[in-house]
Short mmCIF file of C-alpha atoms in Angstrom, two decimals:
data_model
loop_
_atom_site.label_atom_id
_atom_site.label_comp_id
_atom_site.label_asym_id
_atom_site.label_seq_id
_atom_site.Cartn_x
_atom_site.Cartn_y
_atom_site.Cartn_z
CA UNK A 1 -22.65 0.93 35.43
CA UNK A 2 -23.59 4.14 33.70
CA UNK A 3 -25.36 6.73 35.78
CA UNK A 4 -28.63 8.17 34.42
CA UNK A 5 -27.54 11.73 35.11
CA UNK A 6 -24.34 11.05 33.15
CA UNK A 7 -26.43 9.65 30.30
CA UNK A 8 -28.75 12.68 30.38
CA UNK A 9 -25.76 15.01 30.24
CA UNK A 10 -23.93 13.14 27.47
CA UNK A 11 -26.93 12.25 25.31
CA UNK A 12 -29.02 15.35 25.80
CA UNK A 13 -31.04 16.33 22.74
CA UNK A 14 -29.04 18.89 20.83
CA UNK A 15 -30.51 21.71 18.80
CA UNK A 16 -29.10 23.80 16.08
CA UNK A 17 -30.41 27.02 14.60
CA UNK A 18 -29.54 27.92 11.05
CA UNK A 19 -29.76 31.63 10.46
CA UNK A 20 -30.73 32.28 6.85
CA UNK A 21 -30.56 36.03 7.24
CA UNK A 22 -30.27 38.67 9.87
CA UNK A 23 -33.99 38.83 10.62
CA UNK A 24 -35.21 35.24 10.11
CA UNK A 25 -34.30 31.80 11.40
CA UNK A 26 -35.49 28.24 11.26
CA UNK A 27 -37.18 26.35 14.07
CA UNK A 28 -34.70 24.26 16.10
CA UNK A 29 -34.76 20.59 15.09
CA UNK A 30 -33.66 17.79 17.41
CA UNK A 31 -31.29 14.98 16.63
CA UNK A 32 -33.81 12.14 16.82
CA UNK A 33 -31.22 9.43 16.46
CA UNK A 34 -29.49 10.63 19.63
CA UNK A 35 -32.81 10.39 21.49
CA UNK A 36 -33.28 6.85 20.22
CA UNK A 37 -29.76 5.90 21.30
CA UNK A 38 -30.42 7.43 24.71
CA UNK A 39 -33.69 5.47 25.04
CA UNK A 40 -32.03 2.21 24.03
CA UNK A 41 -29.20 2.73 26.52
CA UNK A 42 -31.62 3.54 29.33
CA UNK A 43 -33.76 0.48 28.56
CA UNK A 44 -30.69 -1.76 28.45
CA UNK A 45 -29.40 -0.31 31.70
CA UNK A 46 -32.78 -0.71 33.42
CA UNK A 47 -33.12 -4.30 32.20
CA UNK A 48 -29.63 -5.15 33.47
CA UNK A 49 -30.36 -3.55 36.85
CA UNK A 50 -33.69 -5.39 37.15
CA UNK A 51 -32.13 -8.73 36.27
CA UNK A 52 -29.17 -8.31 38.58
CA UNK A 53 -31.31 -6.88 41.45
CA UNK A 54 -29.67 -3.49 41.49
CA UNK A 55 -33.05 -1.73 41.26
CA UNK A 56 -34.22 -3.40 44.48
CA UNK A 57 -30.90 -2.60 46.14
CA UNK A 58 -31.17 1.04 45.12
CA UNK A 59 -34.73 1.18 46.51
CA UNK A 60 -33.63 -0.45 49.77
CA UNK A 61 -30.69 1.95 49.97
CA UNK A 62 -33.10 4.85 49.57
CA UNK A 63 -35.31 3.45 52.35
CA UNK A 64 -32.25 2.99 54.57
CA UNK A 65 -31.27 6.60 53.97
CA UNK A 66 -34.80 7.75 54.91
CA UNK A 67 -34.81 5.61 58.07
CA UNK A 68 -31.36 6.92 58.94
CA UNK A 69 -32.63 10.47 58.62
CA UNK A 70 -35.62 9.58 60.85
CA UNK A 71 -33.22 8.05 63.38
CA UNK A 72 -31.14 11.20 63.37
CA UNK A 73 -34.27 13.29 63.96
CA UNK A 74 -35.36 10.99 66.81
CA UNK A 75 -31.92 11.17 68.38
CA UNK A 76 -31.91 14.96 68.17
CA UNK A 77 -35.40 15.11 69.71
CA UNK A 78 -34.37 12.73 72.51
CA UNK A 79 -31.23 14.74 73.16
CA UNK A 80 -33.24 17.98 73.37
CA UNK A 81 -35.76 16.44 75.79
CA UNK A 82 -32.96 14.86 77.78
CA UNK A 83 -31.20 18.22 78.05
CA UNK A 84 -34.40 19.87 79.29
CA UNK A 85 -34.92 17.06 81.81
CA UNK A 86 -31.37 17.38 82.98
CA UNK A 87 -31.84 21.11 83.47
CA UNK A 88 -35.09 20.62 85.38
CA UNK A 89 -33.62 17.85 87.53
CA UNK A 90 -30.57 19.93 88.29
CA UNK A 91 -32.88 22.78 89.35
CA UNK A 92 -34.98 20.42 91.50
CA UNK A 93 -31.79 19.12 93.09
CA UNK A 94 -30.63 22.63 93.85
CA UNK A 95 -34.03 23.53 95.31
CA UNK A 96 -34.02 20.38 97.42
CA UNK A 97 -30.61 21.28 98.78
CA UNK A 98 -31.86 24.82 99.55
CA UNK A 99 -34.95 23.41 101.26
CA UNK A 100 -32.78 21.22 103.47
CA UNK A 101 -30.80 24.25 104.49
CA UNK A 102 -33.84 26.50 104.96
CA UNK A 103 -36.00 26.06 108.06
CA UNK A 104 -39.59 25.22 107.39
CA UNK A 105 -40.86 28.19 109.33
CA UNK A 106 -39.05 30.58 107.07
CA UNK A 107 -41.00 32.36 104.32
CA UNK A 108 -38.57 31.33 101.58
CA UNK A 109 -39.31 27.70 102.31
CA UNK A 110 -42.79 28.07 100.82
CA UNK A 111 -41.38 29.73 97.76
CA UNK A 112 -38.90 26.86 97.28
CA UNK A 113 -41.68 24.33 97.67
CA UNK A 114 -43.77 26.15 95.06
CA UNK A 115 -40.85 26.18 92.61
CA UNK A 116 -40.20 22.51 93.25
CA UNK A 117 -43.86 21.74 92.65
CA UNK A 118 -43.90 23.63 89.35
CA UNK A 119 -40.67 21.92 88.21
CA UNK A 120 -42.07 18.53 89.12
CA UNK A 121 -45.17 19.31 87.08
CA UNK A 122 -42.88 20.11 84.09
CA UNK A 123 -40.78 17.00 84.67
CA UNK A 124 -43.69 14.57 84.28
CA UNK A 125 -44.66 15.46 80.67
CA UNK A 126 -40.99 15.79 79.66
CA UNK A 127 -40.32 12.37 81.11
CA UNK A 128 -43.22 11.00 79.09
CA UNK A 129 -41.92 12.73 75.95
CA UNK A 130 -38.45 11.45 76.68
CA UNK A 131 -39.70 7.90 77.00
CA UNK A 132 -41.64 8.24 73.77
CA UNK A 133 -38.56 9.72 72.04
CA UNK A 134 -36.44 6.86 73.35
CA UNK A 135 -39.03 4.37 72.14
CA UNK A 136 -39.22 6.08 68.77
CA UNK A 137 -35.43 6.08 68.54
CA UNK A 138 -35.32 2.40 69.46
CA UNK A 139 -37.99 1.53 66.89
CA UNK A 140 -36.26 3.63 64.26
CA UNK A 141 -32.93 2.02 65.06
CA UNK A 142 -34.49 -1.43 64.82
CA UNK A 143 -36.07 -0.47 61.50
CA UNK A 144 -32.73 0.83 60.31
CA UNK A 145 -31.00 -2.36 61.39
CA UNK A 146 -33.69 -4.38 59.66
CA UNK A 147 -33.37 -2.37 56.46
CA UNK A 148 -29.59 -2.59 56.60
CA UNK A 149 -29.73 -6.36 57.08
CA UNK A 150 -32.20 -6.58 54.21
CA UNK A 151 -29.91 -4.42 52.07
CA UNK A 152 -26.96 -6.62 52.99
CA UNK A 153 -28.93 -9.71 52.07
CA UNK A 154 -29.94 -8.21 48.75
CA UNK A 155 -26.37 -7.11 48.17
CA UNK A 156 -25.17 -10.64 48.89
CA UNK A 157 -27.83 -11.97 46.53
CA UNK A 158 -26.66 -9.51 43.88
CA UNK A 159 -23.06 -10.53 44.46
CA UNK A 160 -24.06 -14.18 44.19
CA UNK A 161 -26.02 -13.46 41.02
CA UNK A 162 -23.10 -11.51 39.61
CA UNK A 163 -20.76 -14.33 40.56
CA UNK A 164 -23.06 -16.94 39.00
CA UNK A 165 -23.56 -14.84 35.88
CA UNK A 166 -19.83 -14.18 35.62
CA UNK A 167 -19.17 -17.89 36.16
CA UNK A 168 -21.73 -18.81 33.50
CA UNK A 169 -20.28 -16.20 31.16
CA UNK A 170 -16.81 -17.55 31.90
CA UNK A 171 -17.96 -21.11 31.25
CA UNK A 172 -19.78 -20.02 28.12
CA UNK A 173 -16.79 -18.01 26.93
CA UNK A 174 -14.47 -20.89 27.76
CA UNK A 175 -16.74 -23.31 25.90
CA UNK A 176 -16.94 -20.97 22.93
CA UNK A 177 -13.16 -20.57 23.04
CA UNK A 178 -12.64 -24.34 23.26
CA UNK A 179 -15.11 -24.95 20.44
CA UNK A 180 -13.49 -22.23 18.40
CA UNK A 181 -10.04 -23.64 19.07
CA UNK A 182 -11.27 -27.16 18.18
CA UNK A 183 -12.86 -25.90 14.99
CA UNK A 184 -9.75 -23.91 14.14
CA UNK A 185 -7.58 -26.97 14.89
CA UNK A 186 -9.79 -29.14 12.67
CA UNK A 187 -9.63 -26.59 9.87
CA UNK A 188 -5.89 -26.19 10.42
CA UNK A 189 -5.37 -29.96 10.35
CA UNK A 190 -7.40 -30.23 7.16
CA UNK A 191 -5.34 -27.47 5.61
CA UNK A 192 -2.12 -29.08 6.81
CA UNK A 193 -3.24 -32.46 5.44
CA UNK A 194 -4.15 -30.81 2.17
CA UNK A 195 -0.80 -29.02 2.12
CA UNK A 196 0.95 -32.30 2.96
CA UNK A 197 -0.83 -34.07 0.10
CA UNK A 198 -0.01 -31.20 -2.22
CA UNK A 199 3.60 -31.32 -1.01
CA UNK A 200 3.69 -35.05 -1.77
CA UNK A 201 2.32 -34.37 -5.24
CA UNK A 202 4.73 -31.51 -5.71
CA UNK A 203 7.72 -33.54 -4.43
CA UNK A 204 8.65 -35.06 -7.82
CA UNK A 205 8.04 -31.74 -9.52
CA UNK A 206 10.24 -30.02 -6.96
CA UNK A 207 12.94 -32.65 -7.47
CA UNK A 208 12.66 -32.17 -11.23
CA UNK A 209 12.85 -28.42 -10.78
CA UNK A 210 15.82 -28.93 -8.46
CA UNK A 211 17.55 -30.99 -11.15
CA UNK A 212 16.67 -28.34 -13.70
CA UNK A 213 18.05 -25.69 -11.40
CA UNK A 214 21.24 -27.71 -10.99
CA UNK A 215 21.49 -28.07 -14.76
CA UNK A 216 20.75 -24.39 -15.14
CA UNK A 217 23.42 -23.59 -12.57
CA UNK A 218 25.89 -25.79 -14.49
CA UNK A 219 24.83 -24.15 -17.74
CA UNK A 220 25.18 -20.81 -16.05
CA UNK A 221 28.67 -21.67 -14.88
CA UNK A 222 29.52 -22.86 -18.39
CA UNK A 223 28.01 -19.71 -19.82
CA UNK A 224 30.00 -17.67 -17.34
CA UNK A 225 33.17 -19.45 -18.44
CA UNK A 226 32.18 -19.02 -22.08
CA UNK A 227 31.36 -15.38 -21.43
CA UNK A 228 34.78 -14.92 -19.82
CA UNK A 229 36.40 -16.54 -22.86
CA UNK A 230 34.25 -14.41 -25.12
CA UNK A 231 35.27 -11.33 -23.18
CA UNK A 232 38.91 -12.27 -23.62
CA UNK A 233 38.31 -12.96 -27.31
CA UNK A 234 36.40 -9.70 -27.59
CA UNK A 235 39.33 -7.89 -26.03
CA UNK A 236 41.65 -9.60 -28.52
CA UNK A 237 39.17 -8.86 -31.31
CA UNK A 238 38.97 -5.27 -30.19
CA UNK A 239 42.73 -5.06 -30.47
CA UNK A 240 42.66 -6.86 -33.84
CA UNK A 241 39.71 -4.77 -35.02
CA UNK A 242 41.64 -1.65 -34.16
CA UNK A 243 44.52 -2.98 -36.19
CA UNK A 244 42.10 -3.96 -38.97
CA UNK A 245 40.59 -0.51 -38.89
CA UNK A 246 44.06 0.92 -39.22
CA UNK A 247 44.83 -1.45 -42.10
CA UNK A 248 41.48 -0.66 -43.71
CA UNK A 249 42.23 3.02 -43.39
CA UNK A 250 45.63 2.45 -44.95
CA UNK A 251 44.07 0.34 -47.72
CA UNK A 252 41.42 2.98 -48.27
CA UNK A 253 44.11 5.59 -48.52
CA UNK A 254 46.01 3.35 -50.94
CA UNK A 255 42.81 2.77 -52.92
CA UNK A 256 42.26 6.49 -53.02
CA UNK A 257 45.80 6.97 -54.28
CA UNK A 258 45.32 4.16 -56.81
CA UNK A 259 42.02 5.68 -57.88
CA UNK A 260 43.77 8.95 -58.39
CA UNK A 261 46.46 7.15 -60.38
CA UNK A 262 43.82 5.25 -62.38
CA UNK A 263 41.99 8.48 -63.04
CA UNK A 264 45.20 10.05 -64.24
CA UNK A 265 45.93 6.93 -66.36
CA UNK A 266 42.39 7.04 -67.75
CA UNK A 267 42.88 10.66 -68.60
CA UNK A 268 46.16 9.82 -70.30
CA UNK A 269 44.54 6.86 -72.07
CA UNK A 270 41.72 9.09 -73.22
CA UNK A 271 44.24 11.53 -74.56
CA UNK A 272 46.16 8.68 -76.27
CA UNK A 273 42.95 7.18 -77.69
CA UNK A 274 41.97 10.56 -79.01
CA UNK A 275 45.39 10.91 -80.62
CA UNK A 276 45.15 7.34 -82.01
CA UNK A 277 41.72 8.06 -83.42
CA UNK A 278 43.07 11.15 -85.05
CA UNK A 279 46.06 9.18 -86.47
CA UNK A 280 43.76 6.34 -87.59
CA UNK A 281 41.56 8.85 -89.33
CA UNK A 282 44.61 10.29 -91.04
CA UNK A 283 45.85 6.78 -91.96
CA UNK A 284 42.43 5.92 -93.32
CA UNK A 285 42.51 9.06 -95.42
CA UNK A 286 46.00 8.15 -96.63
CA UNK A 287 44.91 4.52 -97.28
CA UNK A 288 41.99 5.78 -99.30
CA UNK A 289 44.34 8.01 -101.24
CA UNK A 290 46.81 5.11 -101.71
CA UNK A 291 43.97 2.85 -102.84
CA UNK A 292 43.00 5.41 -105.39
CA UNK A 293 46.60 5.65 -106.59
CA UNK A 294 46.88 1.84 -106.54
CA UNK A 295 43.78 1.58 -108.66
CA UNK A 296 45.24 4.15 -111.04
CA UNK A 297 48.46 2.12 -111.21
CA UNK A 298 46.52 -1.07 -111.77
CA UNK A 299 44.58 0.66 -114.48
CA UNK A 300 47.83 1.64 -116.09
CA UNK A 301 48.99 -1.97 -115.86
CA UNK A 302 45.63 -3.16 -117.23
CA UNK A 303 44.84 -5.32 -114.12
CA UNK A 304 41.25 -5.64 -112.96
CA UNK A 305 40.97 -5.50 -109.15
CA UNK A 306 37.84 -7.68 -109.08
CA UNK A 307 38.53 -10.21 -111.81
CA UNK A 308 38.87 -13.83 -110.76
CA UNK A 309 42.19 -15.62 -111.17
CA UNK A 310 41.49 -18.82 -113.21
CA UNK A 311 44.91 -20.50 -113.31
CA UNK A 312 44.93 -22.22 -109.91
CA UNK A 313 41.72 -23.99 -108.83
CA UNK A 314 42.54 -23.60 -105.07
CA UNK A 315 42.41 -19.85 -105.53
CA UNK A 316 39.14 -19.96 -107.38
CA UNK A 317 36.83 -17.19 -106.44
CA UNK A 318 39.68 -14.83 -105.41
CA UNK A 319 40.29 -11.51 -107.07
CA UNK A 320 42.93 -10.90 -109.65
CA UNK A 321 44.68 -8.63 -107.12
CA UNK A 322 45.26 -11.62 -104.83
CA UNK A 323 46.44 -13.66 -107.74
CA UNK A 324 48.79 -10.87 -108.64
CA UNK A 325 50.19 -10.88 -105.10
CA UNK A 326 50.72 -14.65 -105.21
CA UNK A 327 52.16 -14.88 -108.76
CA UNK A 328 54.20 -11.67 -108.66
CA UNK A 329 55.51 -11.12 -105.16
CA UNK A 330 58.28 -8.77 -106.17
CA UNK A 331 55.86 -6.48 -107.92
CA UNK A 332 53.70 -6.57 -104.81
CA UNK A 333 56.63 -5.66 -102.57
CA UNK A 334 57.45 -2.76 -104.75
CA UNK A 335 53.88 -1.52 -104.69
CA UNK A 336 53.77 -1.83 -100.90
CA UNK A 337 57.01 0.05 -100.57
CA UNK A 338 55.62 2.82 -102.72
CA UNK A 339 52.51 2.92 -100.58
CA UNK A 340 54.56 3.13 -97.34
CA UNK A 341 56.60 5.94 -98.77
CA UNK A 342 53.44 7.75 -99.69
CA UNK A 343 51.94 7.18 -96.25
CA UNK A 344 55.09 8.37 -94.49
CA UNK A 345 55.04 11.54 -96.61
#
């Protein structure tokens, strides 16, 4: 148990002083909550000691200590009186021995008798005091024994109370533990039953998921095989793509060369077309000139270039020039030859 002096030391009211400046300070204020805690602890300790009988035992122990001190004082007083009696008796004994040796007619015999008488007068009161001291010591010792027996009885009662209280606390704690374990077992069984029911409900789902996982594992294995095949194909494709890239580069180079050739051909064609246009323009000019000359020749021959030829009905609507070509082919050949000669010139 906690000692009150220990409590007073540990939970003493503490003060603090807050200096606001060099020449002023605030009044010390106590920690009231520490005082309250101290009071509560003291009350609890006192209640426990009263219930368990420790207060009575402490009081009896204090009385025993006081009686023990009184017994010590009585013993010391008895010892002092006994020492004085022993001294006086030893002196009386010595005087008696001297008196036996000294003749009664001698002057010193009277002196020895006087001393013996005075010592005997001192011995009587000391003997009375000694008897009273012995009686007081005996009474004090009996009181001490009585108090000690009473203290032992109270101590046994306290031990019995402590044992009973500890037994009751043990029984109560055991009962609480058993009840707690029973409640926890009931709750645990309910949870296990609930989990078992849920496991039963989840059994088909788990089996379905297991089948799905098996299917997924098979699909995964297939995908792994397919991925391996794809990797091999990708390697082959990489090789073929490299070759394709090379071929594409070659084809692009060929296309570039062909484009260059086409550009050169287009340039040549443009040059040729320009030359042809120039020649066609010249031929057109010559044809116009030959037409003019042909018209002049036809005028000399009195042939109208736009007159219809009436002899053959299948050539109706045609010009007289066409009729001339059909009826007179030799003349036409000659005219054409003249025209070609003129064009060539």
